[in-house]
CSV table of C-alpha atoms and ligand atoms in Angstrom, one decimal:
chain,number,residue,atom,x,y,z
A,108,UNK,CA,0.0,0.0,0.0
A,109,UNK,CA,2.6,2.7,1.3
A,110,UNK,CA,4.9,1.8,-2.6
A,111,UNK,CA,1.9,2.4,-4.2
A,112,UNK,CA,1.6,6.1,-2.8
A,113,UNK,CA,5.4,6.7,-2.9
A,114,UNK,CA,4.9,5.9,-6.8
A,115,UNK,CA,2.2,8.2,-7.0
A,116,UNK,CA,3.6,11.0,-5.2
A,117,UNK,CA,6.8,10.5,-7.5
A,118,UNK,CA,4.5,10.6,-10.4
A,119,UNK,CA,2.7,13.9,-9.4
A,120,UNK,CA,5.3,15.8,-9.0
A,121,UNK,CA,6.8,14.6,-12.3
A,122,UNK,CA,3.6,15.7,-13.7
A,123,UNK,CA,3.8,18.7,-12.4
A,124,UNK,CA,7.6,19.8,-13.5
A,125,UNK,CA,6.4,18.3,-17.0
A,126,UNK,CA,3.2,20.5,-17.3
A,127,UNK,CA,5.7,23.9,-16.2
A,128,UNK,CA,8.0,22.6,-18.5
A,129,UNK,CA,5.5,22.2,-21.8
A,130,UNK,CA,4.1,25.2,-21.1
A,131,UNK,CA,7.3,27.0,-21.0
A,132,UNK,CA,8.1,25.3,-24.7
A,133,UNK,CA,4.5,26.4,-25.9
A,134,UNK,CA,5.4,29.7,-24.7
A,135,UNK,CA,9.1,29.9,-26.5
A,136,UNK,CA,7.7,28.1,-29.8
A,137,UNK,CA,10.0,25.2,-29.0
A,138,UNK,CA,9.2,22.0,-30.6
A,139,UNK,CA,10.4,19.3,-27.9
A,140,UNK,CA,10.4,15.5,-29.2
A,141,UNK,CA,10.8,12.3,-26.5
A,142,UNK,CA,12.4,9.6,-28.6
A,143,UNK,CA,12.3,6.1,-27.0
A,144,UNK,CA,13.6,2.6,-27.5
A,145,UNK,CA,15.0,-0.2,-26.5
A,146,UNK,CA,18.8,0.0,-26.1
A,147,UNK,CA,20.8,0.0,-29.9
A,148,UNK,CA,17.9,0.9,-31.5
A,149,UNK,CA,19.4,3.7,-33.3
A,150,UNK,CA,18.0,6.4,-31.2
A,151,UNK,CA,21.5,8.5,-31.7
A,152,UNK,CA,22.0,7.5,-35.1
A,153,UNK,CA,18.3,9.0,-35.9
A,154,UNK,CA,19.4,12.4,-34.3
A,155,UNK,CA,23.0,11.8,-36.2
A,156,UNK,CA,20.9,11.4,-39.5
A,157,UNK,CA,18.2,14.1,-39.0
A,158,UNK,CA,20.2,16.9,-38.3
A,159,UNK,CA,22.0,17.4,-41.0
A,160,UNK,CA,19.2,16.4,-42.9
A,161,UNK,CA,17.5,20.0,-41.3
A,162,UNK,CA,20.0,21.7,-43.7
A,163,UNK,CA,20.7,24.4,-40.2
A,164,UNK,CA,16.8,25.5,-41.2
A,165,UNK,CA,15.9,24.9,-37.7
A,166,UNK,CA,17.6,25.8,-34.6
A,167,UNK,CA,18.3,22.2,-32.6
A,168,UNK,CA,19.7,21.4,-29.0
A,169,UNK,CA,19.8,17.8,-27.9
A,170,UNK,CA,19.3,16.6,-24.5
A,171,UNK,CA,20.9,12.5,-24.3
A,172,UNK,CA,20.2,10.2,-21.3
A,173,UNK,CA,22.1,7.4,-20.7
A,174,UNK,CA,22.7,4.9,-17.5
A,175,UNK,CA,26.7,5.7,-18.2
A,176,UNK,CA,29.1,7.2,-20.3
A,177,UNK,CA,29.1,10.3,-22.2
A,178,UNK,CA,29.4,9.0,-25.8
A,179,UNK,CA,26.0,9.8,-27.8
A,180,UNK,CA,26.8,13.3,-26.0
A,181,UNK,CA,30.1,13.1,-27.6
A,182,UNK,CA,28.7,11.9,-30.9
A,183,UNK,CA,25.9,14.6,-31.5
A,184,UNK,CA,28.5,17.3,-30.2
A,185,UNK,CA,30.7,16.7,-33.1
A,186,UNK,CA,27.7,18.0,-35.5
A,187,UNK,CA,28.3,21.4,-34.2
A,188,UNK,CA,24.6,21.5,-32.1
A,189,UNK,CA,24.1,21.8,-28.4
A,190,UNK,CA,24.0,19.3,-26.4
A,191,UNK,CA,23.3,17.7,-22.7
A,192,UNK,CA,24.3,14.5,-21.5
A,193,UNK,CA,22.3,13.5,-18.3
A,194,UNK,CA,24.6,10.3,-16.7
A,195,UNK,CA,21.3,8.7,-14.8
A,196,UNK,CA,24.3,6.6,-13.2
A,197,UNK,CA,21.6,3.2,-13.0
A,198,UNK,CA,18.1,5.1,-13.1
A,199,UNK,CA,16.2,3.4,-16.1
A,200,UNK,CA,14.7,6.5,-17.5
A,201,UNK,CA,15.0,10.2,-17.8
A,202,UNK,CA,12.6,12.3,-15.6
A,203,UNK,CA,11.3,16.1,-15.6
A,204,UNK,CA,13.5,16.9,-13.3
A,205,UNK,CA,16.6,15.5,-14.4
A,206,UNK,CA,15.0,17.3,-17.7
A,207,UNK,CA,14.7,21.1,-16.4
A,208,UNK,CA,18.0,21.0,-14.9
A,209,UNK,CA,19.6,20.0,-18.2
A,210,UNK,CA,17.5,22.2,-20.2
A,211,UNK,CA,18.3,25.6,-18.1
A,212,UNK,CA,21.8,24.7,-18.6
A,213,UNK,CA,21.0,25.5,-23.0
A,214,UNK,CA,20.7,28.7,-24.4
A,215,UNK,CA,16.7,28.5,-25.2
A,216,UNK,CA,16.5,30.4,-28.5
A,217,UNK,CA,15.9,26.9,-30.2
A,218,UNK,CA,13.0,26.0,-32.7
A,219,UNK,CA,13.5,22.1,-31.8
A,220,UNK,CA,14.3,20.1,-28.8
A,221,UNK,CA,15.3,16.6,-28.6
A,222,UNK,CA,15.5,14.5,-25.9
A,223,UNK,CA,16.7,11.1,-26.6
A,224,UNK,CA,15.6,9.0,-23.6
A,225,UNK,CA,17.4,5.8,-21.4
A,226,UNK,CA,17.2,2.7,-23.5
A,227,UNK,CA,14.5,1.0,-22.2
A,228,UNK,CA,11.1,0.4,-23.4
A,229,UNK,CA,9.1,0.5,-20.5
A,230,UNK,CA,10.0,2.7,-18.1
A,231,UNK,CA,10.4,6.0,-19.9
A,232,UNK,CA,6.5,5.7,-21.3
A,233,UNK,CA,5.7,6.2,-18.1
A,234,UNK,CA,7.2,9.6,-17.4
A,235,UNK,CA,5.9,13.3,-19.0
A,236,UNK,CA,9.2,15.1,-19.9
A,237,UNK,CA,6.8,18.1,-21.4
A,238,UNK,CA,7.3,16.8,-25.1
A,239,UNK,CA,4.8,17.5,-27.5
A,240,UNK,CA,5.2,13.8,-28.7
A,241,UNK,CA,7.2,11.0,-27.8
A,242,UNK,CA,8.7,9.3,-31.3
A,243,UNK,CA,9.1,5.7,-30.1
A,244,UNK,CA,11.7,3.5,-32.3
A,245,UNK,CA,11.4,-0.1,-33.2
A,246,UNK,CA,14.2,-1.7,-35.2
A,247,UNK,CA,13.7,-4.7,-37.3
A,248,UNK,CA,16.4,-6.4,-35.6
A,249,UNK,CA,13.8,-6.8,-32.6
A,250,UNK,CA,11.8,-8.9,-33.9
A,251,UNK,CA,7.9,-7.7,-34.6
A,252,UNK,CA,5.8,-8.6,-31.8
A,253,UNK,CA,7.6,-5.3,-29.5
A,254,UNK,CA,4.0,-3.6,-30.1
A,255,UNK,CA,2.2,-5.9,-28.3
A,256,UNK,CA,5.2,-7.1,-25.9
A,257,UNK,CA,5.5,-3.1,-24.8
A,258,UNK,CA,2.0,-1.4,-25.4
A,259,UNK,CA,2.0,1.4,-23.3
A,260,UNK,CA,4.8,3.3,-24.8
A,261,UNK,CA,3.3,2.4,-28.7
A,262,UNK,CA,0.3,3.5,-27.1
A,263,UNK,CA,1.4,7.1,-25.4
A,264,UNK,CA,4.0,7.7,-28.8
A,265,UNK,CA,2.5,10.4,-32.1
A,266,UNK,CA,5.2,8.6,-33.9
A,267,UNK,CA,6.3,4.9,-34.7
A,268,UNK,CA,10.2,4.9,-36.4
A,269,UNK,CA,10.8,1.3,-38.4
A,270,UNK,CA,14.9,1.6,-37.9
A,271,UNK,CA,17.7,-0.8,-40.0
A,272,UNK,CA,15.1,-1.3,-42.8
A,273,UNK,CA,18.7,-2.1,-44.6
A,274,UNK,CA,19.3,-5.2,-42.7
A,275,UNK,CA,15.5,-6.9,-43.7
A,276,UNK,CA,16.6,-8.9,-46.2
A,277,UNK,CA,18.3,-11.0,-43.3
A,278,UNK,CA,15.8,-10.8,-41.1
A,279,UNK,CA,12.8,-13.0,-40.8
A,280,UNK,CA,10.9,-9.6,-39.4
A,281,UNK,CA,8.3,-8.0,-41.4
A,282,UNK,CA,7.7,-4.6,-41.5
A,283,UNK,CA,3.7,-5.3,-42.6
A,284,UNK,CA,3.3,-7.5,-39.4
A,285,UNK,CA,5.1,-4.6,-36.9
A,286,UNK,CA,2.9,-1.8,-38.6
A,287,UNK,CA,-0.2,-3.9,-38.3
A,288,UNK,CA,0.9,-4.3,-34.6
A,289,UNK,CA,1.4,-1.0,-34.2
A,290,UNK,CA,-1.6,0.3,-35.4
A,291,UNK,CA,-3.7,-2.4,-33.6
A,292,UNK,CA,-2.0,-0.7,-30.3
A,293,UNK,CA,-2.4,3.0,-31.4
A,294,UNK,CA,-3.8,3.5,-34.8
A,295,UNK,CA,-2.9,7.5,-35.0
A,296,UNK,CA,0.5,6.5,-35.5
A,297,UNK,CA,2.7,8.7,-37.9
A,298,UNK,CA,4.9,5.9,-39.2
A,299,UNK,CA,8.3,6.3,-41.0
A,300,UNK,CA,10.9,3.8,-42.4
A,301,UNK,CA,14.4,4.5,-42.2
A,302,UNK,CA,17.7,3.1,-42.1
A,303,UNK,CA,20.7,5.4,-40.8
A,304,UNK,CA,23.2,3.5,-43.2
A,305,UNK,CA,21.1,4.2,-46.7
A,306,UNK,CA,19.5,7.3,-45.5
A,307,UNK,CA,16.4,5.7,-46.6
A,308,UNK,CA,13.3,7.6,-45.1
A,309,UNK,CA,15.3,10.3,-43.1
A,310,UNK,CA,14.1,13.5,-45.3
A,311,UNK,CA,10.5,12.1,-44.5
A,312,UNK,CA,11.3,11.6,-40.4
A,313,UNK,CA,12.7,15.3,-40.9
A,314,UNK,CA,10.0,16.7,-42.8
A,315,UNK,CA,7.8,16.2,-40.2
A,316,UNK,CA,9.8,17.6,-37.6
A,317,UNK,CA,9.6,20.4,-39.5
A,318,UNK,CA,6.2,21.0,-39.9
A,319,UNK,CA,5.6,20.5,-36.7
A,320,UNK,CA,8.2,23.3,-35.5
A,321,UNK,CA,6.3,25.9,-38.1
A,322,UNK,CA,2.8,25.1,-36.7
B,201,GDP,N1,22.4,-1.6,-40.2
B,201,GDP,C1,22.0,-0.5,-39.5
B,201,GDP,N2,22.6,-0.3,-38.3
B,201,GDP,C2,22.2,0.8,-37.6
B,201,GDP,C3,21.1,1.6,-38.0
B,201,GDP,N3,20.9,2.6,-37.1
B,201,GDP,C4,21.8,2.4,-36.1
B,201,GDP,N4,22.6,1.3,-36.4
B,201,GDP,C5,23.6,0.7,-35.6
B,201,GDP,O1,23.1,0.2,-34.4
B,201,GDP,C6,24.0,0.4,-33.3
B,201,GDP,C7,23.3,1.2,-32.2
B,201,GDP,O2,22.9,2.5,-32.6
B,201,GDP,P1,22.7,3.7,-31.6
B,201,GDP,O3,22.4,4.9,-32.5
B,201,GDP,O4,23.9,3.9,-30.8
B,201,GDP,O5,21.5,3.2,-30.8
B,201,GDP,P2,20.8,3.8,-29.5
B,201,GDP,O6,21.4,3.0,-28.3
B,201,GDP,O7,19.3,3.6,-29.6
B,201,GDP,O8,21.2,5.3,-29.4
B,201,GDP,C8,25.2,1.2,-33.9
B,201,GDP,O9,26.2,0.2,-34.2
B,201,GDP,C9,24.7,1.8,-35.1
B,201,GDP,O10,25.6,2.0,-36.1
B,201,GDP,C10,20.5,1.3,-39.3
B,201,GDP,O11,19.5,2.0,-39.8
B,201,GDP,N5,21.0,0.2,-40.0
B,202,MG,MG1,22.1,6.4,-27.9
């Protein structure tokens, strides 16, 4: 009983750093994405691929998570953008407050923030970070039964990423069968195919990105 109302105090007052923090975004025009996936994914790839893709139309900072290590920091710094590493040192997922600190450490004139979550798939769904969408990532390397293995964050995500379409041809996953998984979770979901080594789909993944940070 008493772990049950520790959990939900922990969750209000995520809920509430998350509300100050979307409506502090919705105030600056700030675009802030929550990308989630299991660990290898290609969550830093993605951001490696998009922003050059944005052509320096859009003004980026990146906010990285990770258990240990400062390497996705690291590797997003080299492409000239801002960037955060938050060292969660064993915590399983990135919370508002872990968020706010690393985002008052940016300079704020941005158009789009991203925050590339812990790799985990269960965890992070559970915690607001005041995105306006959570992009969740599923690789065909996984298999294609993560939809329904891990439907809450499928369920809370705008936007499904298919990552390493490349390697399909051997794979015995099917990109039909983890769209029609998907979609039986959370039919509103954007979906996008892409593979970081071809560079198949990433203009797509970044058009919308865009559009978003003009609306
Ligand atoms: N073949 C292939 N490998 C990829 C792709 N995207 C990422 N990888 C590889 O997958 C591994 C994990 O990628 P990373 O971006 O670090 O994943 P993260 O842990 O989700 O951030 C790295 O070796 C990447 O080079 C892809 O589209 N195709
Ligand atoms: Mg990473």
């Amino acid at each position: 009983m008493s772990v049950i109302t520790v959990e939900r105090k922990l969750l209000e007052k995520n809920d509430f750093i998350a509300g100050e923090l979307r409506k502090e975004f919705l105030e600056r025009n700030i675009f802030a994405v929550n990308i989630i996936s299991s660990p290898g994914s290609g969550k830093t790839s993605l951001i490696e691929n998009i922003i050059p893709s944005l052509n320096y139309k859009l003004k980026v900072s990146v906010i990285t998570g990770d258990l240990q290590t400062d390497n996705d920091a690291q590797r997003i710094g080299a492409l000239g953008v801002p960037v955060v590493q938050i060292i969660t040192n064993g915590a399983c997922h990135l919370d508002a407050n872990l968020v706010r600190d690393a985002w008052n450490s940016l300079n704020k004139d941005v158009n789009l923030l991203i925050i590339e979550n812990v790799g985990n798939l269960v965890c992070p769904s559970g915690f607001d970070l005041g995105e306006a969408a959570k992009i969740v990532i599923h690789s065909t390397t996984e298999g294609d039964d993560k939809p329904l293995k891990y439907p809450q964050v499928f369920r809370n995500s705008s936007v499904l990423v298919i990552n390493k379409i490349d390697l399909l041809p051997y794979l015995n996953s099917s990109v039909d069968i983890i769209m029609e998984n998907a979609l039986s979770v959370n039919p509103h979901l954007d979906i996008f195919q892409t593979s970081c080594v071809s560079g198949k789909g990433i203009d797509e993944l970044t058009s919308w990105l865009q559009q978003n940070c003009l609306k």
